Amino acid sequence: MHDNDADALERLIDAQCLAADLSFSRPRKPSAKPRPKPRADDAVRLAKAHRAARAKQRCLDRASRRPSRAAAAEPCASLPPAEATLRLQCAHRRLAARRSSRAAAATHAARALAFLLRHPLWTLAPRLSPLAAAPLAAGRRLGATRAAVVYQPHGARLAVKAVALRGEAAAHAAQEAHLLARAQRLGGHKHLIRLHGTFIAGGHARLALELAAGDLHAWMRRARGGLARCEALAHARALGAGLGHLHGAEICHRDVKLSNALLMEDGMLKLADLGLGLHASQLRDGRATGACGTPATMAPEVLSRGSYCPFTADAWSFGICVLTLLAPRDFDEHDDRRVAFYPFSQPDESCDDFAAFAAPLAAPPGLAAGGEGPTARLLRRRALLGEAAPQLPRRLVQLIDRLLAPAPTRLLVAEAADALLEAE
């Protein structure tokens, strides 16, 4: 080998070694770092983004399914102008009705919440589940007052009382549901209306009650007051038994009258409408204030607007009902429906009958005991005026006198109910 060839080979080896050294000294590409574990706030952020994406997709799906105005108008393009206009107007009405129903549902929900916050007693009554209450939301109307509507649901043997969620009537509905539930927890009574449950629907608080055939006052109006004494006594005993059960449960009614005594289809009488009632725990020192009830059956101390014992006031109202059943006034078509058959239009001096009834009460005890009682004088006064005045047994007359006595000496309802059992 020549010297030139040896030198070229040596230079080639040196170049290869230099290239190898340069490749070993070149920095390598750094490997990818491991991903950090997601933190709690990252999970929340991802969940929110996922929900937002799903909501956006739902909106897009609804928009794709909803026809545009132009697309909705396309089928009407080939119709006569009058028919096309009518179809478009119907479509707009349906849209407006849908929007108004949604707004009404939101309003009803807000009112229901406000009602429950203002009247927590409503929550103490038995509640019907939405599934059970749905078929009871509408039915055939049975009657109405200024504050409530009563109807019978389709296909149900119930009477539903619907009351608006605002105003004084709402408070009375909550009180009635609470008192009925409280009386039923103590065992209930066959002469007291039964509460099946409560629910709220359509902006009204509703009570599902027993279905009655009518009330005693309306039945007397249809019969023009004609009641046999045995039938009148049976109704008086039933009314006294139901009211006595309420008093035994420490509940006063405060609106005892014949229109609140309901008659079932089998003829049984049941006391109802406890909206004005109170429990003993709601009284102040056993006294109530404020005039409430019906003037024809209201006790004199209630009409005076002072404080009074509501249990003795119920005894007066019960005595008026017993007297009305046994000796009703002559029927008059021109009489106010609320005072028909009752002995007094209201217990004050403006009523001539009550003035004649109450005036001798101020006589000395000996003279009052020796003469005839106020009930007998009232019946004799009717006879002198040419009105019907049946002759009642002395024991019944004395019982009514004790029920219509001044408040401190008035007979209790429970004692009167027991005495009626022995009357003939």
Coordinates of C-alpha atoms in Angstrom, one line a residue:
M1 CA 0.0 0.0 0.0
H2 CA 1.3 3.4 -0.9
D3 CA 1.9 6.1 1.6
N4 CA -0.9 8.2 0.0
D5 CA -3.4 5.4 0.3
A6 CA -2.4 4.9 4.0
D7 CA -2.9 8.6 4.7
A8 CA -6.4 8.6 3.1
L9 CA -7.5 5.5 5.0
E10 CA -6.3 7.1 8.3
R11 CA -8.2 10.3 7.5
L12 CA -11.4 8.3 6.8
I13 CA -11.2 6.5 10.1
D14 CA -10.7 9.7 12.0
A15 CA -13.8 11.3 10.3
Q16 CA -15.9 8.3 11.3
C17 CA -14.8 8.4 14.9
L18 CA -15.6 12.1 15.1
A19 CA -19.1 11.6 13.7
A20 CA -19.7 8.9 16.3
D21 CA -18.6 11.1 19.1
L22 CA -20.9 13.9 17.9
S23 CA -23.9 11.6 17.8
F24 CA -23.3 10.4 21.3
S25 CA -22.9 13.9 22.7
R26 CA -26.2 15.2 21.0
P27 CA -28.9 15.8 23.7
R28 CA -31.9 13.4 23.5
K29 CA -35.5 14.6 23.1
P30 CA -37.2 14.8 26.6
S31 CA -39.9 12.2 27.2
A32 CA -43.6 13.3 27.8
K33 CA -44.4 14.1 31.5
P34 CA -47.1 12.1 33.2
R35 CA -50.5 13.8 33.3
P36 CA -51.5 15.1 36.8
K37 CA -54.5 13.6 38.5
P38 CA -57.7 15.6 38.1
R39 CA -58.6 17.6 41.2
A40 CA -62.1 18.2 42.6
D41 CA -62.6 21.6 41.1
D42 CA -61.5 20.2 37.7
A43 CA -64.2 17.5 38.0
V44 CA -66.9 20.1 38.8
R45 CA -65.7 22.2 35.9
L46 CA -65.9 19.2 33.5
A47 CA -69.4 18.3 34.8
K48 CA -70.6 21.8 34.2
A49 CA -69.2 21.8 30.7
H50 CA -70.8 18.4 30.1
R51 CA -74.2 19.6 31.3
A52 CA -74.0 22.8 29.2
A53 CA -73.1 20.8 26.1
R54 CA -76.1 18.5 26.7
A55 CA -78.5 21.5 27.2
K56 CA -77.2 23.0 24.0
Q57 CA -77.7 19.8 22.2
R58 CA -81.3 19.5 23.5
C59 CA -82.0 23.1 22.4
L60 CA -80.7 22.2 18.9
D61 CA -82.8 19.1 18.8
R62 CA -86.0 21.0 19.8
A63 CA -85.2 23.7 17.2
S64 CA -84.8 21.1 14.5
R65 CA -88.1 19.4 15.4
R66 CA -90.0 22.7 15.7
P67 CA -91.1 24.0 12.3
S68 CA -90.3 27.6 11.5
R69 CA -92.9 30.2 10.7
A70 CA -92.2 29.9 7.1
A71 CA -92.4 26.1 7.2
A72 CA -95.7 26.3 9.2
A73 CA -97.1 28.7 6.6
E74 CA -96.2 26.5 3.7
P75 CA -99.2 24.1 4.1
C76 CA -101.5 27.2 4.2
A77 CA -100.1 28.6 1.0
S78 CA -102.2 26.4 -1.2
L79 CA -105.4 27.0 0.8
P80 CA -107.9 29.8 0.3
P81 CA -106.9 33.0 2.1
A82 CA -109.8 32.8 4.6
E83 CA -109.1 29.2 5.6
A84 CA -105.3 29.9 5.8
T85 CA -105.9 32.9 8.1
L86 CA -108.2 30.8 10.3
R87 CA -105.6 28.1 10.6
L88 CA -102.9 30.5 11.5
Q89 CA -105.1 32.2 14.1
C90 CA -105.9 28.8 15.7
A91 CA -102.2 28.0 15.9
H92 CA -101.5 31.4 17.6
R93 CA -104.3 30.8 20.1
R94 CA -102.9 27.3 21.0
L95 CA -99.5 28.9 21.5
A96 CA -100.9 31.6 23.7
A97 CA -102.9 29.1 25.7
R98 CA -99.8 27.0 26.2
R99 CA -97.9 30.0 27.5
S100 CA -100.7 31.1 29.8
S101 CA -101.0 27.6 31.2
R102 CA -97.3 27.6 32.0
A103 CA -97.6 31.0 33.7
A104 CA -100.7 29.9 35.6
A105 CA -98.9 26.7 36.9
A106 CA -96.0 28.9 38.1
T107 CA -98.4 31.2 39.8
H108 CA -100.2 28.4 41.5
A109 CA -97.0 26.9 42.7
A110 CA -95.9 30.2 44.2
R111 CA -99.3 30.6 45.9
A112 CA -99.2 27.1 47.3
L113 CA -95.8 27.7 48.8
A114 CA -97.0 30.9 50.4
F115 CA -100.1 29.2 51.7
L116 CA -98.1 26.5 53.4
L117 CA -95.7 29.0 55.0
R118 CA -98.6 31.1 56.3
H119 CA -100.7 28.2 57.5
P120 CA -98.5 25.4 58.9
L121 CA -101.6 23.7 60.4
W122 CA -102.4 22.4 57.0
T123 CA -99.4 20.1 57.1
L124 CA -100.7 18.4 60.2
A125 CA -103.7 17.0 58.4
P126 CA -103.5 13.8 56.4
R127 CA -102.3 14.5 52.8
L128 CA -103.3 12.7 49.7
S129 CA -100.6 11.6 47.3
P130 CA -100.5 13.3 43.8
L131 CA -101.5 10.0 42.2
A132 CA -104.6 9.7 44.5
A133 CA -105.5 13.4 44.3
A134 CA -105.3 13.7 40.4
P135 CA -108.8 12.2 39.8
L136 CA -110.3 14.4 42.5
A137 CA -109.4 17.8 40.9
A138 CA -112.7 18.2 39.0
G139 CA -116.3 17.0 39.2
R140 CA -119.9 17.9 39.4
R141 CA -120.7 21.1 41.5
L142 CA -122.8 20.5 44.5
G143 CA -123.0 23.9 46.1
A144 CA -121.0 27.1 46.8
T145 CA -120.6 29.9 49.4
R146 CA -118.8 33.1 49.3
A147 CA -115.6 31.4 50.4
A148 CA -115.7 27.8 49.0
V149 CA -117.0 25.5 46.3
V150 CA -118.1 22.0 47.0
Y151 CA -118.2 19.4 44.2
Q152 CA -118.3 15.6 43.7
P153 CA -115.4 14.2 41.7
H154 CA -116.3 12.0 38.7
G155 CA -116.6 8.4 39.8
A156 CA -115.9 9.0 43.5
R157 CA -118.2 8.8 46.5
L158 CA -116.6 11.9 48.0
A159 CA -117.3 15.6 48.4
V160 CA -114.3 17.9 47.8
K161 CA -114.4 21.4 49.4
A162 CA -112.2 23.8 47.4
V163 CA -111.0 27.1 48.9
A164 CA -108.8 29.8 47.4
L165 CA -105.2 29.9 48.7
R166 CA -105.4 33.5 49.8
G167 CA -107.5 35.5 52.2
E168 CA -109.4 34.6 55.4
A169 CA -111.0 31.5 53.8
A170 CA -107.6 29.9 53.4
A171 CA -107.0 30.2 57.1
H172 CA -110.4 28.7 57.9
A173 CA -109.7 25.7 55.5
A174 CA -106.4 25.0 57.3
Q175 CA -108.0 25.3 60.7
E176 CA -110.9 22.9 59.6
A177 CA -108.4 20.3 58.3
H178 CA -106.4 20.5 61.5
L179 CA -109.3 20.2 63.8
L180 CA -111.0 17.3 61.9
A181 CA -107.7 15.4 61.9
R182 CA -107.2 16.1 65.6
A183 CA -110.7 14.8 66.4
Q184 CA -110.2 11.7 64.2
R185 CA -107.0 10.8 65.9
L186 CA -109.0 10.5 69.2
G187 CA -111.2 7.9 67.5
G188 CA -113.6 10.0 65.5
H189 CA -117.4 9.8 65.9
K190 CA -120.3 8.6 63.8
H191 CA -122.0 12.0 64.0
L192 CA -118.9 14.0 62.9
I193 CA -118.0 14.4 59.3
R194 CA -114.9 12.4 58.3
L195 CA -111.9 13.9 56.5
H196 CA -110.3 11.5 54.0
G197 CA -107.3 13.8 53.1
T198 CA -106.2 17.1 51.8
F199 CA -104.4 18.3 48.7
I200 CA -103.6 21.5 46.7
A201 CA -104.5 21.7 43.1
G202 CA -105.4 24.5 40.6
G203 CA -104.6 27.3 43.0
H204 CA -107.1 25.9 45.7
A205 CA -106.7 24.1 49.0
R206 CA -109.0 21.1 48.8
L207 CA -110.5 18.9 51.6
A208 CA -111.8 15.4 50.6
L209 CA -114.8 14.8 52.9
E210 CA -117.7 12.3 53.2
L211 CA -120.4 12.8 50.6
A212 CA -123.7 14.0 52.1
A213 CA -127.2 14.1 50.6
G214 CA -127.8 17.6 51.9
D215 CA -128.1 19.7 55.1
L216 CA -130.8 19.8 57.7
H217 CA -131.8 23.4 57.1
A218 CA -132.4 22.9 53.4
W219 CA -134.4 19.7 54.2
M220 CA -136.6 21.7 56.5
R221 CA -137.2 24.3 53.8
R222 CA -138.3 21.6 51.4
A223 CA -140.6 20.1 54.0
R224 CA -141.7 23.6 55.1
G225 CA -140.6 22.9 58.7
G226 CA -142.8 19.8 59.1
L227 CA -140.9 17.4 61.4
A228 CA -142.4 14.8 63.6
R229 CA -141.3 15.1 67.2
C230 CA -139.6 11.7 67.2
E231 CA -137.6 12.7 64.1
A232 CA -136.7 16.1 65.5
L233 CA -135.5 14.5 68.7
A234 CA -133.4 12.0 66.8
H235 CA -131.7 14.8 64.9
A236 CA -131.2 16.8 68.1
R237 CA -129.6 13.8 69.9
A238 CA -127.3 13.2 66.9
L239 CA -126.3 16.9 66.8
G240 CA -125.6 16.9 70.6
A241 CA -123.6 13.7 70.4
G242 CA -121.3 15.1 67.6
L243 CA -120.9 18.4 69.4
G244 CA -120.2 16.7 72.7
H245 CA -117.5 14.6 71.1
L246 CA -115.8 17.8 69.8
H247 CA -116.0 19.4 73.3
G248 CA -114.6 16.2 74.8
A249 CA -111.6 16.6 72.4
E250 CA -111.3 20.3 73.6
I251 CA -112.5 21.6 70.3
C252 CA -115.2 24.3 70.1
H253 CA -117.2 24.7 66.9
R254 CA -118.4 28.4 67.1
D255 CA -120.8 28.1 64.2
V256 CA -123.4 25.5 65.3
K257 CA -126.5 25.7 63.0
L258 CA -128.8 23.5 61.1
S259 CA -127.1 24.2 57.7
N260 CA -123.9 22.7 59.2
A261 CA -125.6 19.5 60.2
L262 CA -125.3 17.3 57.1
L263 CA -127.7 14.4 56.3
M264 CA -126.2 11.2 54.8
E265 CA -128.1 9.1 52.3
D266 CA -129.1 6.7 55.1
G267 CA -130.5 9.6 57.2
M268 CA -127.7 9.8 59.7
L269 CA -126.8 13.4 60.8
K270 CA -123.2 14.5 60.9
L271 CA -121.8 17.8 62.1
A272 CA -119.5 19.6 59.7
D273 CA -117.7 22.9 58.8
L274 CA -115.2 23.5 61.6
G275 CA -113.5 26.5 59.8
L276 CA -114.3 28.8 62.7
G277 CA -113.5 26.3 65.4
L278 CA -110.7 26.5 67.9
H279 CA -108.8 24.1 70.1
A280 CA -108.4 24.8 73.8
S281 CA -104.6 25.4 73.2
Q282 CA -105.5 28.3 70.9
L283 CA -107.6 30.1 73.5
R284 CA -106.2 32.8 75.9
D285 CA -107.2 31.8 79.5
G286 CA -110.0 29.7 78.1
R287 CA -111.6 32.8 76.4
A288 CA -112.1 33.8 72.8
T289 CA -112.8 37.2 71.3
G290 CA -114.5 38.5 68.2
A291 CA -118.0 37.9 66.9
C292 CA -118.2 35.0 64.5
G293 CA -120.9 32.6 63.3
T294 CA -124.5 33.1 62.2
P295 CA -126.5 35.8 64.1
A296 CA -129.6 33.6 64.3
T297 CA -127.7 31.0 66.4
M298 CA -125.1 33.3 68.0
A299 CA -125.0 33.7 71.7
P300 CA -125.7 37.1 73.2
E301 CA -122.2 37.4 74.7
V302 CA -120.6 36.7 71.3
L303 CA -122.7 39.4 69.7
S304 CA -121.5 41.9 72.3
R305 CA -118.0 41.5 70.9
G306 CA -116.3 41.0 74.3
S307 CA -114.4 38.0 75.5
Y308 CA -116.4 34.8 76.1
C309 CA -116.1 31.1 76.7
P310 CA -116.7 29.4 73.3
F311 CA -117.9 26.2 74.8
T312 CA -120.8 27.8 76.6
A313 CA -121.5 29.8 73.4
D314 CA -121.8 26.5 71.5
A315 CA -124.3 25.4 74.2
W316 CA -126.5 28.4 73.4
S317 CA -126.3 27.6 69.6
F318 CA -127.2 24.0 70.3
G319 CA -130.2 25.1 72.4
I320 CA -131.4 27.3 69.5
C321 CA -131.1 24.4 67.1
V322 CA -133.1 22.1 69.5
L323 CA -135.8 24.7 69.9
T324 CA -135.9 25.2 66.1
L325 CA -136.2 21.5 65.4
L326 CA -139.0 21.0 68.0
A327 CA -140.9 24.2 67.5
P328 CA -139.9 25.9 64.2
R329 CA -141.4 29.3 63.3
D330 CA -143.9 29.4 60.5
F331 CA -142.4 29.1 57.1
D332 CA -142.3 32.3 55.1
E333 CA -141.1 32.5 51.5
H334 CA -139.9 36.1 52.2
D335 CA -137.7 35.2 55.2
D336 CA -134.0 35.3 54.9
R337 CA -132.7 31.8 54.2
R338 CA -130.3 32.1 57.1
V339 CA -133.0 32.9 59.7
A340 CA -135.9 30.8 58.4
F341 CA -137.5 28.7 61.2
Y342 CA -135.1 30.1 63.9
P343 CA -136.7 31.8 67.0
F344 CA -134.6 35.0 66.7
S345 CA -133.1 36.8 63.8
Q346 CA -130.3 37.8 66.2
P347 CA -130.0 37.8 70.1
D348 CA -130.2 41.6 70.8
E349 CA -132.9 44.1 71.7
S350 CA -133.5 44.9 68.0
C351 CA -135.4 41.6 67.7
D352 CA -138.8 41.8 69.4
D353 CA -139.0 38.1 70.1
F354 CA -135.6 38.1 71.8
A355 CA -136.6 41.2 73.8
A356 CA -139.7 39.4 75.1
F357 CA -137.7 36.3 75.7
A358 CA -134.8 37.9 77.7
A359 CA -136.6 40.7 79.6
P360 CA -138.0 38.5 82.5
L361 CA -134.5 37.0 83.0
A362 CA -133.7 40.1 85.2
A363 CA -136.5 39.2 87.6
P364 CA -135.6 38.0 91.1
P365 CA -134.7 34.3 91.3
G366 CA -137.7 33.4 93.4
L367 CA -140.2 35.0 91.0
A368 CA -138.5 33.6 88.0
A369 CA -138.6 30.1 89.5
G370 CA -142.2 30.4 90.4
G371 CA -143.4 31.5 87.0
E372 CA -143.1 30.0 83.6
G373 CA -139.7 29.8 81.9
P374 CA -138.6 32.0 78.9
T375 CA -139.2 29.2 76.4
A376 CA -142.8 28.6 77.5
R377 CA -143.4 32.4 77.4
L378 CA -142.0 32.6 73.9
L379 CA -144.2 29.8 72.7
R380 CA -147.3 31.4 74.3
R381 CA -146.4 34.7 72.7
R382 CA -146.4 32.9 69.3
A383 CA -149.8 31.4 70.0
L384 CA -151.2 34.8 70.9
L385 CA -149.8 36.2 67.6
G386 CA -151.5 33.4 65.7
E387 CA -148.4 31.4 64.9
A388 CA -147.9 27.7 65.3
A389 CA -146.7 26.9 68.8
P390 CA -146.6 23.1 69.6
Q391 CA -147.1 21.9 73.2
L392 CA -143.7 20.5 74.3
P393 CA -143.2 18.2 77.3
R394 CA -142.2 20.1 80.5
R395 CA -138.9 18.3 80.6
L396 CA -137.9 19.4 77.1
V397 CA -138.9 23.0 77.9
Q398 CA -136.8 23.0 81.0
L399 CA -133.9 21.6 79.1
I400 CA -134.1 24.3 76.5
D401 CA -134.4 26.9 79.2
R402 CA -131.1 25.7 80.8
L403 CA -129.3 25.7 77.4
L404 CA -130.5 29.3 76.8
A405 CA -129.7 30.5 80.3
P406 CA -127.1 33.3 80.9
A407 CA -123.6 32.2 80.3
P408 CA -122.4 31.4 83.8
T409 CA -125.3 29.1 84.6
R410 CA -125.7 27.5 81.1
L411 CA -126.0 23.8 80.8
L412 CA -123.1 22.0 79.1
V413 CA -123.6 20.3 75.8
A414 CA -122.5 16.8 77.1
E415 CA -125.1 17.0 79.9
A416 CA -127.8 18.2 77.5
A417 CA -127.0 15.4 75.1
D418 CA -127.4 12.8 77.9
A419 CA -130.7 14.5 79.0
L420 CA -132.1 14.3 75.4
L421 CA -131.6 10.5 75.5
E422 CA -134.2 10.3 78.2
A423 CA -136.6 12.8 76.6
E424 CA -139.7 11.8 74.7

